[in-house]
Coordinates of C-alpha atoms in Angstrom, one line a residue:
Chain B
X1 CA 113.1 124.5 141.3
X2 CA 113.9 125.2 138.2
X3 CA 117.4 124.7 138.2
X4 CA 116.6 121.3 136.8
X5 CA 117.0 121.5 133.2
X6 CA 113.5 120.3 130.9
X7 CA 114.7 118.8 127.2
X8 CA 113.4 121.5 125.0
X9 CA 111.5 119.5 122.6
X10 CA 109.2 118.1 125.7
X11 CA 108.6 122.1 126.3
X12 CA 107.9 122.4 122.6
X13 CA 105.5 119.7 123.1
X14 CA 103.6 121.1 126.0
X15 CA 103.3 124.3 124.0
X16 CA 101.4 122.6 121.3
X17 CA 99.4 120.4 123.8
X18 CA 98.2 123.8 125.1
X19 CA 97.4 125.2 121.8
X20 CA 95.5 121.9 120.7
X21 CA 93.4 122.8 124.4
X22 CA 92.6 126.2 123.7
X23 CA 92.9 126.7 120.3
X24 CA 89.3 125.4 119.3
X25 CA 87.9 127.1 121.6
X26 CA 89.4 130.3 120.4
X27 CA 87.6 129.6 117.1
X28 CA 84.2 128.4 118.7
X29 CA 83.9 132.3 120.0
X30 CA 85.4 133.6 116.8
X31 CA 82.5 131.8 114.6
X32 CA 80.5 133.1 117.1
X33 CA 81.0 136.7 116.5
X34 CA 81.0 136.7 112.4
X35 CA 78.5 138.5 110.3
X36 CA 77.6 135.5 107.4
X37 CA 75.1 133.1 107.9
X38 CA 77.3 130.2 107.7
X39 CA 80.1 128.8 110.3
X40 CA 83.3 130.1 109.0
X41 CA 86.6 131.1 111.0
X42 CA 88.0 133.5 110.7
X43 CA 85.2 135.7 110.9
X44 CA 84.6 138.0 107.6
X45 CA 82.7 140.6 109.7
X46 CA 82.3 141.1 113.3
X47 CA 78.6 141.1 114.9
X48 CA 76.3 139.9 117.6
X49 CA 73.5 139.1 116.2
X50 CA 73.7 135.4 116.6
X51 CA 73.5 136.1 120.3
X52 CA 70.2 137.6 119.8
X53 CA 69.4 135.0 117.7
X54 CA 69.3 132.5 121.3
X55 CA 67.0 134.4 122.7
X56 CA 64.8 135.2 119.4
X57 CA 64.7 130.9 119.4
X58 CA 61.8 129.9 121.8
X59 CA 63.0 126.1 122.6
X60 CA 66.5 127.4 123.2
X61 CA 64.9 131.0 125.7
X62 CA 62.8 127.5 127.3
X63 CA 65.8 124.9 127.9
X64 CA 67.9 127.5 129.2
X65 CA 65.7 128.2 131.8
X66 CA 64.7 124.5 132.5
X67 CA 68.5 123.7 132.6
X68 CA 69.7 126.5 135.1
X69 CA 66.6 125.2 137.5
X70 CA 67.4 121.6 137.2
X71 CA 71.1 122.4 138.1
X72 CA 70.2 124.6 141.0
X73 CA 67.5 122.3 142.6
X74 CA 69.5 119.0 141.8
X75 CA 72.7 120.6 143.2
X76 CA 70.5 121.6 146.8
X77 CA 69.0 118.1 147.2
X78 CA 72.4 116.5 146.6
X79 CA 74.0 119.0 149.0
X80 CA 71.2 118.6 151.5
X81 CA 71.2 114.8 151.5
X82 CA 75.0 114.9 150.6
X83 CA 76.4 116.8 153.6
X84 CA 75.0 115.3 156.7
X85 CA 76.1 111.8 154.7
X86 CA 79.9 113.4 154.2
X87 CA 79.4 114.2 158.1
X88 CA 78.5 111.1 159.2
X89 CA 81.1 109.0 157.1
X90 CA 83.7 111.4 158.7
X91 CA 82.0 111.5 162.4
X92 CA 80.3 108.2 162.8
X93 CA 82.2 105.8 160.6
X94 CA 82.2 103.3 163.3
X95 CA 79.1 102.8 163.2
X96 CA 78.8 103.1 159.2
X97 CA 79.9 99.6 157.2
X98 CA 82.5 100.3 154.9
X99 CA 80.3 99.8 151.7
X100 CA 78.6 103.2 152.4
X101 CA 80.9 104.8 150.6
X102 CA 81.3 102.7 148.3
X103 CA 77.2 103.6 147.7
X104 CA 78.3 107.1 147.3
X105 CA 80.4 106.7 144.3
X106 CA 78.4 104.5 142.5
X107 CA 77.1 107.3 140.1
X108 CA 80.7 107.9 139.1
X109 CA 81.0 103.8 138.4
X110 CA 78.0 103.1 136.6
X111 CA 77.9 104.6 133.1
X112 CA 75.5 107.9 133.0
X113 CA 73.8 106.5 130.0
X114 CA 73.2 103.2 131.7
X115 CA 71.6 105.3 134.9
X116 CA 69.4 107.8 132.4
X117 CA 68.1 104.9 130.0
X118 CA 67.3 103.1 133.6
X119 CA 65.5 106.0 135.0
X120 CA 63.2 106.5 131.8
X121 CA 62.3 102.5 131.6
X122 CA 62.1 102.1 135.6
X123 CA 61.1 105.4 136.9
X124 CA 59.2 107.7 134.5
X125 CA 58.0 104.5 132.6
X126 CA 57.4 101.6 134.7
X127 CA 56.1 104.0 137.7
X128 CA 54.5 106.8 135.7
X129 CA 56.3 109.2 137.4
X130 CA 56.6 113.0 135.8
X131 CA 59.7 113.0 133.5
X132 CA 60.9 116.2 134.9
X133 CA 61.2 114.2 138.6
X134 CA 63.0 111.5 136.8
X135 CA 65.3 114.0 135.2
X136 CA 66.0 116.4 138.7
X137 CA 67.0 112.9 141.0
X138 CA 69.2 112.0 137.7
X139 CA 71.3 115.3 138.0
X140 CA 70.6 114.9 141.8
X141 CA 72.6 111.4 141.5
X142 CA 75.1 112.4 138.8
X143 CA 76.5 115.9 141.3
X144 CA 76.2 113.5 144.4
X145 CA 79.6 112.1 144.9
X146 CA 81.1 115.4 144.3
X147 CA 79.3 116.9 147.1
X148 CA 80.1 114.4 149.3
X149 CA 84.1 114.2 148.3
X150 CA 84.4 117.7 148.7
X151 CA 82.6 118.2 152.1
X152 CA 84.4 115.2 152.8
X153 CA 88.1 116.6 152.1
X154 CA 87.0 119.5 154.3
X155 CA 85.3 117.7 157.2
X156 CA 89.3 116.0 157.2
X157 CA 90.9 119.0 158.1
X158 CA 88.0 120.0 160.7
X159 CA 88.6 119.9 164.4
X160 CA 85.5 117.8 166.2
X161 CA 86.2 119.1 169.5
X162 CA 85.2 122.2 168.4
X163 CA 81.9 121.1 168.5
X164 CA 81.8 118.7 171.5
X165 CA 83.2 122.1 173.6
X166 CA 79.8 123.4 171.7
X167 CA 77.2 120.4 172.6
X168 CA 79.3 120.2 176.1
X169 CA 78.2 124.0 176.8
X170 CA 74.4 123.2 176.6
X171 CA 74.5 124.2 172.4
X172 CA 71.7 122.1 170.8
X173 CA 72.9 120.0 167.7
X174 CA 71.1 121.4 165.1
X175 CA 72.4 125.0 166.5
X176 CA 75.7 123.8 166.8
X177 CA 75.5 122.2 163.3
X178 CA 74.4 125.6 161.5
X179 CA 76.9 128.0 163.7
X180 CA 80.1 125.9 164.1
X181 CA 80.5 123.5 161.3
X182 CA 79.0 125.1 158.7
X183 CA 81.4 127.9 158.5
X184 CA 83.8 126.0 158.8
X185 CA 83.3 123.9 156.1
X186 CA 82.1 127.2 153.3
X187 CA 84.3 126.5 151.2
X188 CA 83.8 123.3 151.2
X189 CA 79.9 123.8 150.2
X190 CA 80.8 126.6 148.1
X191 CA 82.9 124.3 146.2
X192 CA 80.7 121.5 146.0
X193 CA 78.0 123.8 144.7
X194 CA 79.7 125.1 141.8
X195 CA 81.2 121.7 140.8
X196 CA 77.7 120.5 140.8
X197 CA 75.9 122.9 139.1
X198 CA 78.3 123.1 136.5
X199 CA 78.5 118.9 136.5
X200 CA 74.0 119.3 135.8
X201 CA 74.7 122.1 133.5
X202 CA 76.8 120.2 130.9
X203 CA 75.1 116.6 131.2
X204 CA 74.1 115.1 127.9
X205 CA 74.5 111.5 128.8
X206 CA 71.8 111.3 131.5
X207 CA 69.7 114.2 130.1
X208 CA 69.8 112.2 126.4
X209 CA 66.8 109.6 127.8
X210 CA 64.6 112.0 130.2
X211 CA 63.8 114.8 127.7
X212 CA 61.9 115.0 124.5
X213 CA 59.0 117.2 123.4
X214 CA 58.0 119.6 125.8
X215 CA 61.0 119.2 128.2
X216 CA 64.6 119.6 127.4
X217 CA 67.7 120.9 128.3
X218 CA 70.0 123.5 126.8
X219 CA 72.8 120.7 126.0
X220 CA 70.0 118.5 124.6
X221 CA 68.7 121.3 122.5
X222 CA 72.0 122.1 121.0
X223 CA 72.9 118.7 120.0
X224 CA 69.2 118.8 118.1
X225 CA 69.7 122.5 116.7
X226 CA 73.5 121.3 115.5
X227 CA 71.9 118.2 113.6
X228 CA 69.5 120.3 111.5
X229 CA 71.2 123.3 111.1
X230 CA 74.8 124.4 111.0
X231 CA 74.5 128.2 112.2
X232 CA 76.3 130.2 114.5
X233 CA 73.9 130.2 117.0
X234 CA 75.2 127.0 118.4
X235 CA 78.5 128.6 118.3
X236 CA 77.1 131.9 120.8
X237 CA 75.2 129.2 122.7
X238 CA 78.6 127.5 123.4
X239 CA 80.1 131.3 123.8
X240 CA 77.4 131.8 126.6
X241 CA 78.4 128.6 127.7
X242 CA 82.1 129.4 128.2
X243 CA 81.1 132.5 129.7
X244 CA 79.3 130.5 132.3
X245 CA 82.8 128.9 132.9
X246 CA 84.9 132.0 133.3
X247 CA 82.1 133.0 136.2
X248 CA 83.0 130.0 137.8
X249 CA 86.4 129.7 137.3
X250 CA 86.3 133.6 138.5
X251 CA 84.3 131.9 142.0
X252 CA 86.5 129.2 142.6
X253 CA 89.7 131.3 142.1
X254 CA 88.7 134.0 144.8
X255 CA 87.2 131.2 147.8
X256 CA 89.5 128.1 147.0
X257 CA 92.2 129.1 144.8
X258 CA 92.1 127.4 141.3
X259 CA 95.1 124.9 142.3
X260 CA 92.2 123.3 144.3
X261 CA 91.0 121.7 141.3
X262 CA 93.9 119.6 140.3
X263 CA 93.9 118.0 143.9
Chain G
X1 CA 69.8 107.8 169.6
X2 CA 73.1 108.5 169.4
X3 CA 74.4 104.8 168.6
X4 CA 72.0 105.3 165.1
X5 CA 73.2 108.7 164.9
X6 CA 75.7 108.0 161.6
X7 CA 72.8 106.0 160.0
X8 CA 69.9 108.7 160.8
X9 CA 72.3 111.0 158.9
X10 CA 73.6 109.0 156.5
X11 CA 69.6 107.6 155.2
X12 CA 68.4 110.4 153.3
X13 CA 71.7 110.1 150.9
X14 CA 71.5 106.3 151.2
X15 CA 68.3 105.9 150.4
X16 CA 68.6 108.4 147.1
X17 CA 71.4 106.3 145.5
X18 CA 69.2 102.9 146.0
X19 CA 65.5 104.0 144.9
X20 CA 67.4 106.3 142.1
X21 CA 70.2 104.4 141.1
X22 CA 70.8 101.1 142.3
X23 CA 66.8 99.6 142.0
X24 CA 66.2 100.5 138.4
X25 CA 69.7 99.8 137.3
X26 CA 69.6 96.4 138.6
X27 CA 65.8 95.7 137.6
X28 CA 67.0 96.6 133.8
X29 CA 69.6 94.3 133.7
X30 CA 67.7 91.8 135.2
X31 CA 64.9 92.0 132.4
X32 CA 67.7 90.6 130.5
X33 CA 67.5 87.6 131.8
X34 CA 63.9 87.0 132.0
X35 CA 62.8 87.1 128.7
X36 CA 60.5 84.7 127.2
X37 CA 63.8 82.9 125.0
X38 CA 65.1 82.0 128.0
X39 CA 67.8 83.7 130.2
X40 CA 70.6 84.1 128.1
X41 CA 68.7 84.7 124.9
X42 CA 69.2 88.3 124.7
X43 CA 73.3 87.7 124.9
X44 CA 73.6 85.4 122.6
X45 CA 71.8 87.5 120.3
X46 CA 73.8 90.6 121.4
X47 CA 77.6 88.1 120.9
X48 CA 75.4 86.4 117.9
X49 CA 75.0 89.6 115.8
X50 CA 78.2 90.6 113.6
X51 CA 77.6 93.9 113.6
X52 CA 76.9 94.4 117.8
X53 CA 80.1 92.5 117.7
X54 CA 81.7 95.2 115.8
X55 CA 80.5 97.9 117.3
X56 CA 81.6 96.7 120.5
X57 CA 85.3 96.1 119.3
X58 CA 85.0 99.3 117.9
X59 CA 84.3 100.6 121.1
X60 CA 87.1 99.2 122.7
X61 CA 89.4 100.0 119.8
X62 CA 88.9 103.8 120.0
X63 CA 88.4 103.9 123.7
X64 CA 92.2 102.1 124.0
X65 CA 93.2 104.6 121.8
X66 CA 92.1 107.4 123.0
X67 CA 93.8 105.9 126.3
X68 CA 96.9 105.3 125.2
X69 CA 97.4 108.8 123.5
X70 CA 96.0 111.1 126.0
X71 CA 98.4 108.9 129.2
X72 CA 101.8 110.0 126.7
X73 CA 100.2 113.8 125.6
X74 CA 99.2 114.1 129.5
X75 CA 101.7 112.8 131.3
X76 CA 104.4 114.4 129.6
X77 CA 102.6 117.9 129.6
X78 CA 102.2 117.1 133.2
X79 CA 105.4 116.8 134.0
X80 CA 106.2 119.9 132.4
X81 CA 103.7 121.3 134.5
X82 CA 105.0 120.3 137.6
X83 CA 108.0 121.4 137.1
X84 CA 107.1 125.3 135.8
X85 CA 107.9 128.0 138.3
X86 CA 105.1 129.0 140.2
X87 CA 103.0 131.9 138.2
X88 CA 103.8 129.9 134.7
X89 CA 101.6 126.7 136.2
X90 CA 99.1 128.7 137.6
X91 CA 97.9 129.8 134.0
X92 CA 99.1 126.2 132.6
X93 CA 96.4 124.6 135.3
X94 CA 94.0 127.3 134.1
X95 CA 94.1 126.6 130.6
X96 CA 93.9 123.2 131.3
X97 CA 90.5 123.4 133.7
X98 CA 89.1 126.1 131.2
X99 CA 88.3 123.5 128.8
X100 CA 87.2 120.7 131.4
X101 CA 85.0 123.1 132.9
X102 CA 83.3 123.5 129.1
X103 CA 81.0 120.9 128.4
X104 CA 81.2 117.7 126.6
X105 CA 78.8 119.3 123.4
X106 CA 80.5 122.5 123.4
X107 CA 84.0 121.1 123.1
X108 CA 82.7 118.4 120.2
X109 CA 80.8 121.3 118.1
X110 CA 84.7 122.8 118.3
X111 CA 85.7 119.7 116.5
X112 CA 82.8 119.9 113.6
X113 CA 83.6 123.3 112.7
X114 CA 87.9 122.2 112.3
X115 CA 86.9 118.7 110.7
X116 CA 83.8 119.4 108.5
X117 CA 84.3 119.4 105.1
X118 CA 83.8 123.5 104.5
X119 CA 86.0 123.7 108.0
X120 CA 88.8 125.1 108.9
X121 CA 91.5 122.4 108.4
X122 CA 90.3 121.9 105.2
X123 CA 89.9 125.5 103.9
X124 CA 93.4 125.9 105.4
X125 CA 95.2 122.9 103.0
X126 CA 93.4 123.5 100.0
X127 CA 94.7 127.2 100.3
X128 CA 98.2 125.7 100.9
X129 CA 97.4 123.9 97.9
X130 CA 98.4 121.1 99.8
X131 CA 95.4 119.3 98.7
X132 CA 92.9 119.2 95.4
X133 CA 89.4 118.9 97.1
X134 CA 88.5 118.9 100.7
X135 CA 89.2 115.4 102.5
X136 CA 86.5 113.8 104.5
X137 CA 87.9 113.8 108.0
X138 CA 84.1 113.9 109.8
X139 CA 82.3 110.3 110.6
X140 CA 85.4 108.5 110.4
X141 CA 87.2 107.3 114.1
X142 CA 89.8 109.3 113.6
X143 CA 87.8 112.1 114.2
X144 CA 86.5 110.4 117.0
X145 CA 89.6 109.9 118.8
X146 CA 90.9 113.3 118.2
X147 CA 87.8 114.7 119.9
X148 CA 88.1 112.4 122.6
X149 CA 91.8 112.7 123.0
X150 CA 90.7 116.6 123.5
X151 CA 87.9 115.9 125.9
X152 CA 90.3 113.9 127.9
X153 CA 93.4 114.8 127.8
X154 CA 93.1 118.2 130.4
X155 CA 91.8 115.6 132.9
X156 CA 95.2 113.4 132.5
X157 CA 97.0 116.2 133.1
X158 CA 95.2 117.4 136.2
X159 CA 95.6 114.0 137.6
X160 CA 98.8 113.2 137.2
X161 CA 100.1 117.0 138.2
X162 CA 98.8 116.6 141.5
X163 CA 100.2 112.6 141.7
X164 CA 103.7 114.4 140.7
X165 CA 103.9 117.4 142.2
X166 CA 103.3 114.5 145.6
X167 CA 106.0 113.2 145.0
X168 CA 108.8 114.0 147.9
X169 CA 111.4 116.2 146.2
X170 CA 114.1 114.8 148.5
X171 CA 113.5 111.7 146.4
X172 CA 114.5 112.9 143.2
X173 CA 117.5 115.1 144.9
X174 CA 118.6 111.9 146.8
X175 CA 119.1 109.8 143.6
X176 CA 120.6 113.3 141.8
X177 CA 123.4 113.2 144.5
X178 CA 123.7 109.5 144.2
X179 CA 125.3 110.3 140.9
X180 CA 121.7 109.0 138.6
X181 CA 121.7 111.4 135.5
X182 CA 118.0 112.8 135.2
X183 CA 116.8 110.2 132.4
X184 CA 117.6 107.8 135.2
X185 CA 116.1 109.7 137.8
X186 CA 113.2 110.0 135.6
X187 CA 113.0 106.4 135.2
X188 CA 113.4 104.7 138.1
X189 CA 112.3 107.2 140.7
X190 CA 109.6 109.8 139.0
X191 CA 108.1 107.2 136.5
X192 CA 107.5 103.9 139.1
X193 CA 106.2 106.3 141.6
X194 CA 103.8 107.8 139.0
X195 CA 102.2 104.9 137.9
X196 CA 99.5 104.2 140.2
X197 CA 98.0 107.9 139.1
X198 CA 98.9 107.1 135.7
X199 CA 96.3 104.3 136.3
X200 CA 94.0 105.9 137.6
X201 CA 93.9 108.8 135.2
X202 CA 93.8 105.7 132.5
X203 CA 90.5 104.1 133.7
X204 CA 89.2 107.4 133.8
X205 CA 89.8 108.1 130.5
X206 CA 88.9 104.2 129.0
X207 CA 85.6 104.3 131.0
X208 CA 84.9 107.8 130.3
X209 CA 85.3 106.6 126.1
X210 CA 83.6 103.3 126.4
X211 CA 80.6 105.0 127.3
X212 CA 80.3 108.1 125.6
X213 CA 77.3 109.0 123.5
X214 CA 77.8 113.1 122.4
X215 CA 81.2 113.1 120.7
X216 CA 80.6 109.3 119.0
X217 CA 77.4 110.6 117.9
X218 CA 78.4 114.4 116.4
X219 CA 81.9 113.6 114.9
X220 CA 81.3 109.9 114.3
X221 CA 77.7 109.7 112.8
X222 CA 76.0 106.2 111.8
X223 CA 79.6 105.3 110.1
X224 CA 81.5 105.3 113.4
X225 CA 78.7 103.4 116.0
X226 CA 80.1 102.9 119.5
X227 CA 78.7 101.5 122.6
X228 CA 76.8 104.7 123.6
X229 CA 75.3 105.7 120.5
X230 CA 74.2 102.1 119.5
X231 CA 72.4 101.8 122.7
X232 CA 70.5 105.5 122.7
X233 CA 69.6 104.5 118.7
X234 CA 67.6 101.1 120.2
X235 CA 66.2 102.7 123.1
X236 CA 65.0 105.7 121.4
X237 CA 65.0 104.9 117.2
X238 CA 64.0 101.5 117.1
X239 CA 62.5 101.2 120.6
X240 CA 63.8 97.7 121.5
X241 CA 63.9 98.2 125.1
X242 CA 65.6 94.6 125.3
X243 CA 68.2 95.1 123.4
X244 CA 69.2 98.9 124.9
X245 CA 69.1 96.8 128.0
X246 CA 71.8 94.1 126.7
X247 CA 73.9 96.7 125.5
X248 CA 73.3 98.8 129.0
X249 CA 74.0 95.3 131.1
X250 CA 77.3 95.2 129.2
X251 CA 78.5 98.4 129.3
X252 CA 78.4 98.2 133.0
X253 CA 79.8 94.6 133.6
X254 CA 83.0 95.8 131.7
X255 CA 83.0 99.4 133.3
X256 CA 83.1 98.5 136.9
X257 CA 85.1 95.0 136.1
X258 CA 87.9 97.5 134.5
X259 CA 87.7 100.2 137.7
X260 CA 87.5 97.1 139.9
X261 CA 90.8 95.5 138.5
X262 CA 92.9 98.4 137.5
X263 CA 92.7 99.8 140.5
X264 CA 93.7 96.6 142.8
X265 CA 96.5 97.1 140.2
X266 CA 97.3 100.7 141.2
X267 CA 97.5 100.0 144.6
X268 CA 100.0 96.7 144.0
X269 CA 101.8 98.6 142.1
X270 CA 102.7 101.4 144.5
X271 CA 105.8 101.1 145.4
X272 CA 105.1 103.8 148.6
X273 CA 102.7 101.4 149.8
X274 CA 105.4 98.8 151.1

């Protein structure tokens, strides 16, 4: 494969497009870990205690709890709702018109900050609904289409005469549905889930319009912590955050296989 | 039962993109027509104002910009990519997901601490002596697109290394033994059949810039106003509802009229599609 020859300058290039990708985030951790007081790279002394500092910061101990929730309960309504949807559009498309799943990729087509300014003046507004419902149906919405791409793709490759020897042999369908498609679709699920969750984790644009006092999210509270002061603790939040990204890069490399993610 | 089957399962899903999504978007764009001025009122004044003009053409400026550099950056480092031996583009793919895995605020804040005026760019020329004082590269739309160009360009390359690693090698080695040199092979077999992914991966990236609100609002401040941030300030700052909903109506007529064309495009221009 590699026989055929690559001009040398486009490999110079590449080397510096991967230095430009990783490069800031190599000095995001190492402003993380200095000693001063103030932002500064390289760091003049090495120490953790902006780390503690998180957790010694009541808003940022709250929206780190409110945002792993959020992700975890938006990511299980939108795989609950998402998969039997992905089924049917795979199983039942006769019966389906085509714009269903056109419907399903709407949240990917309509600008997040169009759907989050929408849900505050329509929902939370206009129905007095709590903000916090507003805000879970939002991230709900926004991890959606992933769920049902991914269950999709792996419904593609899934042999329905499996189950129709199943229902054939007297299994009910619910039965069937939990001991012969499921597992054969986990890593499917597994990689819906940690798309999604990671998708709700990071969301500013949605998340912008359905917080304020009393409810916010950690991406939320670090854009306000960054615009009154420039500390490292914003740096060991987004330290904590890359961590977060190794653990699921670490995930999808031992179920999928990372090259799953540039399909 | 079982000729509703598809739609019993299919509801629950349905039923949360129209209540969530579709309902209140369309009833706030339709409050743009149905205020007391008259139904186009709200336009007008939206076209009317000099600076909502600019902002939007600043939008679209730095958005085509952002385009245009992160399709040459990502499609050449994709190509590169594709063509690394096997354990090389593993970690290539994983440096490139690393960072779209990282959020949107995350990889901006990266930007503040290289551009701001103590930060490290800076530090670094003025100890070159390369400059007198410290330059002021935040809040300008340079800083803008270089953030963006970052936020996007490990998306471009994803794209486009799976749209050329597709491509049938026994294309490329029938033109080789056909006596093409490799610039010609590169041009008229490996570019043409690239450029309906190269499409896509541009919408991606011009959408995903028209309507961005973190990396406009930390790098670019009040100086550099786009789409996203002008609409959050009259929603949230000045509270004029109408106006956020102008500026939200807009956003989304041009966002789905760009996916809706470019991608009829893509598809004419396939040439595997014959």
């Amino acid at each position: 494969m590699m026989t055929r020859s690559i001009h040398p300058l486009l490999i110079a290039g590449t080397v510096l497009v991967f230095i430009f990708l990783v490069g800031p985030l190599v000095i995001v951790v190492g402003s993380a870990l200095s000693d001063t007081s103030y932002l500064t790279f390289p760091p003049q002394g090495l120490s953790l205690r902006w780390f503690e500092n998180i957790f010694a910061i009541d808003a940022f101990r709250r929206t780190i709890l409110t945002s792993l929730q959020t992700a975890v309960l938006a990511t299980v309504i939108a795989l609950i709702l998402g998969i039997p949807a992905a089924y049917a559009l795979n199983r039942h498309r006769i019966q389906l018109p085509g714009w269903l799943s056109t419907l399903f990729v709407l949240p990917v087509l309509v600008p997040e900050l169009v759907l989050g300014f929408s849900l505050l003046k329509n929902v939370a507004v206009q129905l007095e609904a709590p903000i916090y419902l507003a805000l879970l149906f939002g991230h709900a919405l926004l991890v959606l289409p992933y769920v049902v791409r991914v269950i999709s793709a792996s419904l593609a490759s899934f042999d329905f005469s499996i189950e129709e020897a199943a229902i054939s042999l007297g299994s009910p369908p619910l039965k069937t549905f939990f001991t012969i498609l499921l597992p054969n679709v986990r890593s499917g699920v597994i990689a819906a889930f940690i798309l999604a969750f990671i998708t709700s984790i990071n969301d500013v644009s949605i998340s912008i319009f359905l917080t304020g006092p009393g409810l916010s999210t950690l991406p939320i509270q670090l854009l306000a912590h960054m615009e009154q002061f420039f500390d490292p603790t914003v740096a060991s939040v987004s330290v904590l955050l890359m961590g977060l990204t190794v653990a699921v890069m670490a995930i999808v490399e031992r179920t999928l296989g990372l090259t799953f993610l540039a399909k | 039962m079982k000729r509703y089957a598809g739609w019993t399962l299919a509801l629950p899903a349905t039923l949360l993109v129209v209540v969530f999504l579709v309902i209140p978007v369309l009833a706030t764009i339709w409050t743009t027509f149905t205020t007391p001025a008259g139904p186009f009122a709200t336009y007008t004044a939206f076209f009317g104002s000099g600076f909502r003009r600019t902002v939007l053409m600043r939008t679209i400026q730095i958005s085509l910009a952002t385009t245009a550099i992160a399709v040459v950056i990502g499609f050449l480092t994709a190509y590169v990519v594709s063509r690394s031996p096997g354990w090389l583009k593993s970690i290539l793919i994983v440096a490139a997901v690393f960072p779209l895995l990282t959020g949107v605020v995350v990889r901006s804040f990266a930007w503040l601490i290289i551009l701001g005026k103590n930060g490290i760019l800076n530090s670094t020329l003025l100890n070159l002596g390369l400059i007198g004082e410290p330059m002021a590269m935040l809040y300008t739309p340079g800083a803008v697109i270089v953030a963006m160009v970052y936020l996007f360009v490990p998306l471009m390359i994803l794209t486009l290394v799976g749209v050329l690693e597709s491509i049938p090698d026994d294309l490329i080695q029938a033109s080789a033994s056909l006596g093409a040199k490799p610039v010609a092979t590169f041009m008229q077999v490996t570019l043409p059949l690239a450029v309906p992914g190269l499409i896509v991966g541009a919408v991606l990236v011009f959408t995903g810039s028209f309507t961005s609100y973190a990396t406009p609002q930390l790098l670019g401040g009040e100086q550099v106003m786009m789409m996203g941030t002008l609409m959050y300030q009259q929603a949230m700052v000045t509270f004029d509802w109408v106006a956020a909903s102008t500026i939200a109506a807009v956003m989304v007529v041009i966002t789905i009229a760009i996916v809706l064309v470019m991608t009829r495009l893509a598809r004419r221009l396939n040439p595997m599609a014959v």
